[in-house]
XYZ file of C-alpha atoms in Angstrom:
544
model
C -11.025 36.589 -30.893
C -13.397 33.762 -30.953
C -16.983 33.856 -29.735
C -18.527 30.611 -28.729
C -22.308 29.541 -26.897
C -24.269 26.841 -26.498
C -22.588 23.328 -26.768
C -19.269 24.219 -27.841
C -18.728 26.801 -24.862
C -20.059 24.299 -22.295
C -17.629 21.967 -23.441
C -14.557 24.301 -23.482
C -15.827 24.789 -19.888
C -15.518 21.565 -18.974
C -12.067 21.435 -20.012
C -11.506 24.613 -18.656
C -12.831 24.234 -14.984
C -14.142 20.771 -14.263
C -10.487 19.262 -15.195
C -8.335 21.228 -13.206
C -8.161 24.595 -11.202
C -10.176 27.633 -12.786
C -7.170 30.706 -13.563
C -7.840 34.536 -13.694
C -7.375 34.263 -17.115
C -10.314 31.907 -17.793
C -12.762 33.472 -16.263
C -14.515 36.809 -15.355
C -16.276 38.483 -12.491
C -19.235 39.337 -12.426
C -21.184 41.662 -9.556
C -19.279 42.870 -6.597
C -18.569 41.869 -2.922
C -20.171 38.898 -1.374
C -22.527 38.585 -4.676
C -19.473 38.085 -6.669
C -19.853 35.497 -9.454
C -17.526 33.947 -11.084
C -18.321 33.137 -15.387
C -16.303 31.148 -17.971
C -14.890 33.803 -20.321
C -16.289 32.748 -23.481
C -13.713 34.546 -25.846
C -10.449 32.815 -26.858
C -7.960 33.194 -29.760
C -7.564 30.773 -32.518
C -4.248 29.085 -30.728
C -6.364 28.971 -27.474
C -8.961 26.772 -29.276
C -6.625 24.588 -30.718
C -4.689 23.815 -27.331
C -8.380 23.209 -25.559
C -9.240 21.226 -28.535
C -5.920 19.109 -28.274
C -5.972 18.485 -24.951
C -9.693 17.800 -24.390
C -9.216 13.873 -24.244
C -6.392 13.971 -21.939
C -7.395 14.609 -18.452
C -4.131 15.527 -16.935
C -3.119 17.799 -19.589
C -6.943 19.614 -19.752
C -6.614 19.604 -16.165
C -3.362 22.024 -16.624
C -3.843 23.917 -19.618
C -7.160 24.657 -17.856
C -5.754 26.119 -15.180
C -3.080 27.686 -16.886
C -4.868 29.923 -18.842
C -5.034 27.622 -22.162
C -1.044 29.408 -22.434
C 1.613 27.013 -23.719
C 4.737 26.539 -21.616
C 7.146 24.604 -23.813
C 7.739 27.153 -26.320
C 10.373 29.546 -28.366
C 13.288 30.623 -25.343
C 10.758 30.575 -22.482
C 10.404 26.835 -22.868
C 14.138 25.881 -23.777
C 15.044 25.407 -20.032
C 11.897 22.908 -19.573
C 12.660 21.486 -22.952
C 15.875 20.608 -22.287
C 15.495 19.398 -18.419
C 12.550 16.958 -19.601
C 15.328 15.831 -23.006
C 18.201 15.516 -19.839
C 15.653 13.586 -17.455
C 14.183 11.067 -20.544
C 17.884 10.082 -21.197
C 18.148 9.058 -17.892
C 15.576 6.602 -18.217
C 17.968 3.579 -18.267
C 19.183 4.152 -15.166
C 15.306 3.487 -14.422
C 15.549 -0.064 -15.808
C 12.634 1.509 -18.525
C 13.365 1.976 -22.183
C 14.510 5.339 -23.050
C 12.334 5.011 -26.889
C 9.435 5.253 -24.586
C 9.857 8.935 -23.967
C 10.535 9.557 -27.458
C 13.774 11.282 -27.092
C 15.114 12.280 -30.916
C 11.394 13.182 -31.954
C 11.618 15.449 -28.425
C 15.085 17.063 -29.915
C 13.453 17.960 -32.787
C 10.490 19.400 -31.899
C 10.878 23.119 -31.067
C 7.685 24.753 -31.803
C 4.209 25.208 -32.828
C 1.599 23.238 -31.552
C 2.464 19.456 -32.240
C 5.739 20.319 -30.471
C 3.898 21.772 -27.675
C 1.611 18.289 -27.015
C 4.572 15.997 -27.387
C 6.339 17.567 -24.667
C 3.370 17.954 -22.494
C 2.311 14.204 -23.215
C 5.908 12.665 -22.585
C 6.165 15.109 -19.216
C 3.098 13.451 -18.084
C 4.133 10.298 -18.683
C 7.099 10.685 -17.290
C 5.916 11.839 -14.232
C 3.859 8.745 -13.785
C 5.932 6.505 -14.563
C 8.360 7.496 -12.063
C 5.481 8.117 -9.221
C 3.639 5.184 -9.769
C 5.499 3.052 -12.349
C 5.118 2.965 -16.147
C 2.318 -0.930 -16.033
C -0.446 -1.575 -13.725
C 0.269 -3.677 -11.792
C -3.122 -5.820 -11.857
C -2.507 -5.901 -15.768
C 0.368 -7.806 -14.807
C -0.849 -10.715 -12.908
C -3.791 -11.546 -11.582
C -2.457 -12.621 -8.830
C -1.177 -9.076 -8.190
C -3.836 -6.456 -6.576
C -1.536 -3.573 -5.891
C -3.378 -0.432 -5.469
C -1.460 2.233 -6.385
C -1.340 5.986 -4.768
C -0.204 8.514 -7.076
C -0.234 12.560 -6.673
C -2.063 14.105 -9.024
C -0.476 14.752 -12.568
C -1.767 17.999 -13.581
C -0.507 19.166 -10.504
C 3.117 18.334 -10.694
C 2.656 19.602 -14.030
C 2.336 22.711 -12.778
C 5.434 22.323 -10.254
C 7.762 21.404 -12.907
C 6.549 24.689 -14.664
C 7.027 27.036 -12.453
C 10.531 25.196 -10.404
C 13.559 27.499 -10.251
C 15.239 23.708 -11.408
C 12.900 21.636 -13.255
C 15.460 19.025 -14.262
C 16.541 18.493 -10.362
C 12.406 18.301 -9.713
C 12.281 15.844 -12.307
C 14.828 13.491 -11.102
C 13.571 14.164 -7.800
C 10.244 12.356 -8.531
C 11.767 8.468 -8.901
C 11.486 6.886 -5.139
C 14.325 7.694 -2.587
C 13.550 5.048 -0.533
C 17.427 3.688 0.386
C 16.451 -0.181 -1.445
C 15.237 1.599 -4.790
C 18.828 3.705 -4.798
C 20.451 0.426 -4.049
C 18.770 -1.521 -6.735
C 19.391 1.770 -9.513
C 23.105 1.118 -7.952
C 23.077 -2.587 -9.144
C 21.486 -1.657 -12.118
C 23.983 1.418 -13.325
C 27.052 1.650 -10.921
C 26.986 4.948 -8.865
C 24.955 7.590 -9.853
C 28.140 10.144 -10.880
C 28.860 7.478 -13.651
C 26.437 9.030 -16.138
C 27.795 9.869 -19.300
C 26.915 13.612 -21.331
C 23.943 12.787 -23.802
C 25.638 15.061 -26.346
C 28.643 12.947 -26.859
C 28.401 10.119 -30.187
C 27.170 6.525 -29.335
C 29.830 3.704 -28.902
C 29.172 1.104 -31.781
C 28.874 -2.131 -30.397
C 31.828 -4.525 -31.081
C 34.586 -6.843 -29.065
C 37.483 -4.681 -28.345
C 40.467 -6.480 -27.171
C 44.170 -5.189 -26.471
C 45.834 -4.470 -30.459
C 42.469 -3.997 -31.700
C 42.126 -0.559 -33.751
C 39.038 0.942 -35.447
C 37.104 4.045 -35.660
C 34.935 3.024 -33.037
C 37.555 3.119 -30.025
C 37.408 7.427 -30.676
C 33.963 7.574 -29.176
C 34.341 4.434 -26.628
C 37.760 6.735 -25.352
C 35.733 10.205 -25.207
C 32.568 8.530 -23.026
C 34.969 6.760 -20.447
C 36.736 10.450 -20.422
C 33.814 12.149 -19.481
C 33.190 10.344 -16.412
C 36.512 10.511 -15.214
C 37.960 7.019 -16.586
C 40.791 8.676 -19.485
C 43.222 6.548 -21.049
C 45.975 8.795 -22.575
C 47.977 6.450 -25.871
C 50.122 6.850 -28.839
C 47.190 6.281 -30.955
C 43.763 6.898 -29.905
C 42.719 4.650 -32.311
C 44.235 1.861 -30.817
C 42.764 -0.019 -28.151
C 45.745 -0.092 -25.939
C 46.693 -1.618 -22.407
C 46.023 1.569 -20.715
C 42.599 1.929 -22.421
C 41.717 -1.825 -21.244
C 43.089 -0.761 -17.843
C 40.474 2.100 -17.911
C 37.700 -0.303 -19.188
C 38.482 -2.617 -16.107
C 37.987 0.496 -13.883
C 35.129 1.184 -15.434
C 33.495 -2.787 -15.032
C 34.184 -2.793 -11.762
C 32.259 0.613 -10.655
C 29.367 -0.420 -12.153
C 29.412 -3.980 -10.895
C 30.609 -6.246 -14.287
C 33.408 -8.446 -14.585
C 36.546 -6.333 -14.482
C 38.071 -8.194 -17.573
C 39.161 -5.267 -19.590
C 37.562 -6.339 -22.455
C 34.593 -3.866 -24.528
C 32.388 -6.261 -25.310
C 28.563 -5.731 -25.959
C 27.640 -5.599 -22.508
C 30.036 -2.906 -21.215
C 29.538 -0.943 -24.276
C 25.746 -1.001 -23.421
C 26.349 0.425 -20.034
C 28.651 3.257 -21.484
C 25.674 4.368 -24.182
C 23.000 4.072 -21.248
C 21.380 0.551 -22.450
C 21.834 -1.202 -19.715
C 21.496 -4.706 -20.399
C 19.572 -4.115 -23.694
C 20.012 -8.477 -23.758
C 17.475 -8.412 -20.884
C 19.642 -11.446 -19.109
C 20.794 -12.125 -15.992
C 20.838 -10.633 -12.887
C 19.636 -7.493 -14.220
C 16.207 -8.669 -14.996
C 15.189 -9.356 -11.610
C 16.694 -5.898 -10.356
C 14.865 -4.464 -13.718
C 11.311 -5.950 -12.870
C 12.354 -4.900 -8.937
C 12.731 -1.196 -10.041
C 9.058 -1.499 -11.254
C 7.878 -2.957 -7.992
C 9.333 -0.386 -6.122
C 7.756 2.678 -8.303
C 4.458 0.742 -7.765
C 4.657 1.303 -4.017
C 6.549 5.027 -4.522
C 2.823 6.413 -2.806
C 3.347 3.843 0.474
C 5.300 5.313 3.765
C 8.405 2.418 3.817
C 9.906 4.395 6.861
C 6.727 4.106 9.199
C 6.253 1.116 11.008
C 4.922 -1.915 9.046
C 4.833 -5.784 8.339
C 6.837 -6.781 5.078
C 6.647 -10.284 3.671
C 8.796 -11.169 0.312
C 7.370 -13.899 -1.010
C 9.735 -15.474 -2.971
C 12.837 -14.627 -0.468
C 10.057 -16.604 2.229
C 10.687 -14.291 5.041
C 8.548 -11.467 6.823
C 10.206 -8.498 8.728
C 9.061 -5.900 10.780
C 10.124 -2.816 9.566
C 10.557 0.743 11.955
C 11.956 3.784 11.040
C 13.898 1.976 8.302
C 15.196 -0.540 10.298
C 14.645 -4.288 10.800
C 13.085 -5.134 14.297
C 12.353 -8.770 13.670
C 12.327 -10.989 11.267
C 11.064 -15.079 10.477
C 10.873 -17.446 8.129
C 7.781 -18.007 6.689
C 5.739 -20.259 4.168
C 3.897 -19.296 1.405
C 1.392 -20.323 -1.725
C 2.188 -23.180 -4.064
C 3.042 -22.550 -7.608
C -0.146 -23.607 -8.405
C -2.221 -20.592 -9.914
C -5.056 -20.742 -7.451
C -2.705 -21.391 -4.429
C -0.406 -18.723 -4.893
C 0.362 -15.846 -2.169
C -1.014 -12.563 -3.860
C 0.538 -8.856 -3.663
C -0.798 -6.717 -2.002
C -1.292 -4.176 1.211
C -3.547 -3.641 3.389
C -3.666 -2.501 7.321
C -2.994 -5.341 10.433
C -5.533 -4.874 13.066
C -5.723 -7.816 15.219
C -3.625 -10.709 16.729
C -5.901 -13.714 17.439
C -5.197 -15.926 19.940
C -5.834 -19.342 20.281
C -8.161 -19.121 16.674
C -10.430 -21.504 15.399
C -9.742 -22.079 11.789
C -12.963 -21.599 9.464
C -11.945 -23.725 6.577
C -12.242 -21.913 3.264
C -15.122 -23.187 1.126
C -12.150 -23.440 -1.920
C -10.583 -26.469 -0.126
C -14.082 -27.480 1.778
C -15.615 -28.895 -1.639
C -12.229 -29.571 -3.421
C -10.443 -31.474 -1.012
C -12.476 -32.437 1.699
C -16.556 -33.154 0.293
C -14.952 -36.086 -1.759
C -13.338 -37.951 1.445
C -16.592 -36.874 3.088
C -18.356 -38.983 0.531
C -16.196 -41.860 0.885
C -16.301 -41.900 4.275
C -19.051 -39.050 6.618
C -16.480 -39.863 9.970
C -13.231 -38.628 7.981
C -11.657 -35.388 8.792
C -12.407 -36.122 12.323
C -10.674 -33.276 13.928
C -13.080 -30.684 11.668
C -16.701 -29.813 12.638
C -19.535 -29.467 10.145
C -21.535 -26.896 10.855
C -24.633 -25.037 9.095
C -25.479 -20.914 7.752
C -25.882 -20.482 11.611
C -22.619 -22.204 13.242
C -24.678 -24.848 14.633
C -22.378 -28.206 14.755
C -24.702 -30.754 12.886
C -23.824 -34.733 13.382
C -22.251 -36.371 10.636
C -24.856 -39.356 10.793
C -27.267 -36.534 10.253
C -26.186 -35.548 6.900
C -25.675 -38.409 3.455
C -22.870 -36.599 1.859
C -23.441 -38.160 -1.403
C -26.174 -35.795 -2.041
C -24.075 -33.093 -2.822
C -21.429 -31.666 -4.744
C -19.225 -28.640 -4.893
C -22.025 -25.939 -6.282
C -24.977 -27.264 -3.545
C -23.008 -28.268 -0.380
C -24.673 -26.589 2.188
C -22.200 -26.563 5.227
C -19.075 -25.411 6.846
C -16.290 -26.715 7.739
C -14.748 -25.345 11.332
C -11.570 -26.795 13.479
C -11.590 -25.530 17.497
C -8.523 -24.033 19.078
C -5.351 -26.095 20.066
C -2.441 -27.318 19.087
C -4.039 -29.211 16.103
C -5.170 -26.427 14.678
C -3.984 -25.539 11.143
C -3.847 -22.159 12.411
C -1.652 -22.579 15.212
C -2.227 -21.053 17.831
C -2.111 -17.014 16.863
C -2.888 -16.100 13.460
C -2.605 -12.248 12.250
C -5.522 -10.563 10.537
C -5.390 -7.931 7.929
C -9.056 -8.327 6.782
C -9.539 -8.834 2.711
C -11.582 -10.432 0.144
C -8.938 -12.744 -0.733
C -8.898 -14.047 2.933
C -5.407 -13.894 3.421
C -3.647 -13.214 6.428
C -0.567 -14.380 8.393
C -0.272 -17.699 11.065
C 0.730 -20.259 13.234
C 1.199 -23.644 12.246
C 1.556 -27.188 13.522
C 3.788 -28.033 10.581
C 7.310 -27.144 11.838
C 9.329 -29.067 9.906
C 8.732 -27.190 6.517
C 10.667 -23.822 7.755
C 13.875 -26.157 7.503
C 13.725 -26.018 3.948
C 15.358 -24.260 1.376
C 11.664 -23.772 -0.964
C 8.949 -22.898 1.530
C 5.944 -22.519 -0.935
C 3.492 -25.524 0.828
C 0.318 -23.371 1.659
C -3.273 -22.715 0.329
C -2.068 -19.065 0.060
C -1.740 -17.868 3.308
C 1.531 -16.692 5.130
C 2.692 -19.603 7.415
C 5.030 -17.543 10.487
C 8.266 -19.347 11.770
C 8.015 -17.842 15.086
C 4.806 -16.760 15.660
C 4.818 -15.979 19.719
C 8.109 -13.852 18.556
C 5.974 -11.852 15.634
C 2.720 -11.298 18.518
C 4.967 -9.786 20.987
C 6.869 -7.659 18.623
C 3.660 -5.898 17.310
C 2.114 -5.924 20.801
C 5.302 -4.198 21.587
C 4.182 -0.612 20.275
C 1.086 -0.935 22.434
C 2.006 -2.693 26.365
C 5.199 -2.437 28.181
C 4.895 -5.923 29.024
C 3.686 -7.336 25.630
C 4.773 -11.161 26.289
C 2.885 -11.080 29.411
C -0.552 -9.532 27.378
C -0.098 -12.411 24.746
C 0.399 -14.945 27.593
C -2.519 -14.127 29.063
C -4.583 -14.960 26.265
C -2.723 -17.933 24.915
C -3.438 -19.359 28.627
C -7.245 -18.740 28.761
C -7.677 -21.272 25.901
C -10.113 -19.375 24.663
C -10.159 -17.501 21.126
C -9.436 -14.015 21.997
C -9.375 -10.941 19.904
C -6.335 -8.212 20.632
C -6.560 -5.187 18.792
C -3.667 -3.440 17.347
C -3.047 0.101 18.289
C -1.948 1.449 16.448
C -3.196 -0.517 12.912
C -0.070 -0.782 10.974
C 0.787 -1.748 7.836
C 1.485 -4.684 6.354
C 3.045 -5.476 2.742
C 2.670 -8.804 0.609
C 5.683 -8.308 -2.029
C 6.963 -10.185 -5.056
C 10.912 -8.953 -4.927
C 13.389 -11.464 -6.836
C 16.156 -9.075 -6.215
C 16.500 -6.472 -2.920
C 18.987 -5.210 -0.822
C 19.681 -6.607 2.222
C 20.728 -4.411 5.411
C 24.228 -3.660 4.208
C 22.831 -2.827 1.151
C 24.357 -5.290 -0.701
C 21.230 -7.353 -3.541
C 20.579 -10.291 -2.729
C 18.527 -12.780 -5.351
C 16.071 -15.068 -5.182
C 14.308 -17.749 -7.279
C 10.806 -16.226 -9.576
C 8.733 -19.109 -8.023
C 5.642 -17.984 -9.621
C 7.159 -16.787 -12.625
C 5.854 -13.113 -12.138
C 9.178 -11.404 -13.684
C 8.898 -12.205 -16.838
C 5.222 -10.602 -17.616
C 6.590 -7.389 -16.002
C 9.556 -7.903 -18.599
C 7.213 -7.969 -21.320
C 5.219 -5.563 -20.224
C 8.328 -3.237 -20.206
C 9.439 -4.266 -23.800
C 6.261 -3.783 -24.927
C 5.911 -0.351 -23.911
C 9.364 0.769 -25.240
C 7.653 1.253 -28.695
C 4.598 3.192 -27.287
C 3.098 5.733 -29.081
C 4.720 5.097 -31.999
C 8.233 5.521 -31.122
C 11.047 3.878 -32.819
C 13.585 2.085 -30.959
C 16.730 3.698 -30.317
């Protein structure tokens, strides 16, 4: 045994109990009763020291070994069960739309025992796990336009769930979202789930396999359509044959390509789990939507909440799973500072009848310089000073100022004028955006709706009050009324607060379930994209 004071115990300590629950087997008691103490034991064998050496810069595995007793898990028969459920689950990653090199799958195979072995299976687990519970980029690294917070559980302690489940590769696979649009877009992505084919059985080399064809390579292309239930018996099963084409066109058609019968590069992709390794088409957008969706695995999608896709231009009211109202809706220009961001956040009022306090962005960009030109322009907008006193244009020589010193605000009243509309939906945030009315009918006719400063312009507004009114007043049209008719600006609370989610989705099911796809306005795919390819050689590993 080792015996260990001063610096070096404190810091084993801090591995030991600050990261993660303190275990039995970590500490001692000391004094009876109430008095009862608990001490770090301050004796640990040579492999103990190593593992708390190992894992001392890695808080989620410090925070487990720590409260496991420094004991390793993935070792000699004990660990071949969690071994091989974490090999079974990595494979799987495809079906993921994330590159299976990232989990380091043949280095996993071949690592068995001893220490090393022991740290890359604990370091892929984790990453595993957090990938699939809160996606594998963050999603402010992505674009800055993006502010996604995300809510994970806590690493270290599904660590310690996968250890001790009776089925650790069903609690693996159980930790991707369920929600019903994340199953649909793995659907798109893969074909049904039951069309997964044995890691254990040889790769399919890529070629062009047409009817006559024959090669060495149609053996293993036969035996991986076999094992999912698509066998094509011949004379020669070296020949690809009409029945084998027949069984390819099966095959296409499950998991959504063209059913030509032909084994090209694509199909053959699919069969060896690389979906799309070309990174083209239709499978990108469902790819970068896969990532989305992990992103927002912590947020409660079957509770009642707001849900605005951006680029589809449409907001929805979601309950229980199910669409209660929807509208068309404008959003951001594709200019970078005009752009809708992502992001959620609580609704908790419907203003009626708001005045429309004109951001200081477009104050000193777009209006100080007609200002200058002219003090009367802009008629229909107050100025007003720090105290929302109105001061009188004639009062004030424009010219003096410029963006950095102007000294005002610029304020519009309630009506029909206003930019606002006439309701406008807050959710409050630093980025000041929120949901409204508009005077501007004419641009929900078209096919592009991005036309705004950044905020969400509503189709049909009066519709959107009274449906989130509904969950508070039997009679929520007559509530809204009410306040529409005073003329005043008036303040209704939301009770409950619910939800609401800006989202960035170039590809999502509609209610039958079937993906629909829209066009990347801001161009926000591709950096996830890269993001994803950039991570498949992380840590060193090799691509596959």
């Amino acid at each position: 045994m080792l015996r260990f004071s001063g610096f070096l115990a404190a810091s084993l300590l801090s591995v030991l109990c600050l990261a993660g629950p303190i275990s039995a087997q970590t500490v001692i008691q000391i004094g009876a009763g109430s008095g009862t103490l608990l001490a770090p034991r301050l004796k640990f064998t040579r492999d103990e020291m190593k593992l708390a050496e190992a894992v001392a810069a890695r808080p989620y595995l410090a925070a487990f070994y720590g409260g496991n007793g420094l004991k390793p898990v993935f070792q000699g028969e004990s660990g071949e069960r969690l071994r091989n459920a974490l090999g079974e689950a990595v494979s799987q990653a495809p079906r993921h739309g994330l590159p299976r090199s990232r989990y380091r799958p043949e280095a996993l195979k071949a690592a068995t025992a001893g220490l090393e072995a022991e740290l890359l299976h604990a370091e892929v687990l984790a990453r595993y796990l957090e990938d699939m519970t809160g996606g594998a980029l963050d999603p402010q690294a992505v674009s800055r336009q993006n502010h996604r917070r995300v809510v994970r559980p806590v690493i270290s302690e599904l660590i310690a769930q996968f250890v001790q489940s009776a089925d650790p590769l069903a609690f693996l696979l159980r930790q991707a979202p369920r929600h019903p649009a994340y199953l649909a877009l793995q659907q798109a992505l893969n074909g049904p789930a039951d069309i997964s084919v044995p890691t254990d059985l040889p790769r399919a080399p890529e070629a062009v396999w047409r009817v006559g064809m024959r090669g060495a390579g149609v053996l293993p292309l036969r035996a991986r359509l076999a094992s999912i239930g698509f066998a094509a018996e011949g004379d020669d099963p070296l020949v690809y044959d009409a029945a084998l084409s027949a069984a390819v066109a099966r095959y296409q058609s499950a998991v959504g390509l063209a059913a030509d019968g032909i084994a090209g590069p694509r199909t053959i992709r699919h069969l060896n789990g690389d979906v799309d390794a070309s990174g083209t088409g239709r499978s990108r957008k469902i790819i970068a939507a896969l990532e989305r969706m992990r992103w927002m695995a912590g947020e409660d999608l079957d509770s009642r909440h707001v849900w605005v896709n951006i680029p589809e231009f449409t907001a929805r009211v979601i309950d229980g799973g199910t669409e209660v109202f929807r509208t068309r809706v404008v959003v951001g220009k594709s200019d970078d500072d005009m752009q809708t961001p992502e992001f959620s956040d609580r609704m908790e009022y419907v203003v009626v009848n708001p005045r429309w306090n004109v951001p200081r962005s477009i104050t000193v960009r777009e209006y100080l310089p007609r200002l200058k030109d002219n003090r009367y322009a802009l008629s229909h907008l107050d100025v007003v000073d720090g105290r929302g006193k109105v001061i009188p244009r004639d009062r004030i020589d424009f010219s003096r100022y410029t963006a950095a010193n102007f000294p005002y605000r610029m304020r519009q009243q309630p009506g029909t004028r206003n930019a606002l509309g006439l309701v406008k939906f807050i959710f409050p945030n630093r980025w000041n955006i929120y949901l409204h009315d508009t005077p501007s009918k004419h641009l929900f006719g078209n096919r592009v709706r991005a036309y705004s400063h950044g905020c969400v312009r509503v189709g049909d507004p009066f519709d959107l009050a009274e449906t989130l009114l509904s969950a508070q007043s039997s009679n929520p049209g007559a509530l809204f009324r009410r306040a529409l008719d005073s003329g005043q600006e008036k303040w209704l609370k939301l009770t409950p607060e619910l939800p609401v989610h800006l989202v960035y989705f170039t590809a999502y099911p509609d209610e039958t379930g079937r993906i629909r796809y829209f066009d990347d306005i801001y161009g926000r795919d591709d950096a996830i994209l890269r993001g994803l390819d950039a991570i498949a050689l992380d840590s060193g590993a090799e691509s596959e």
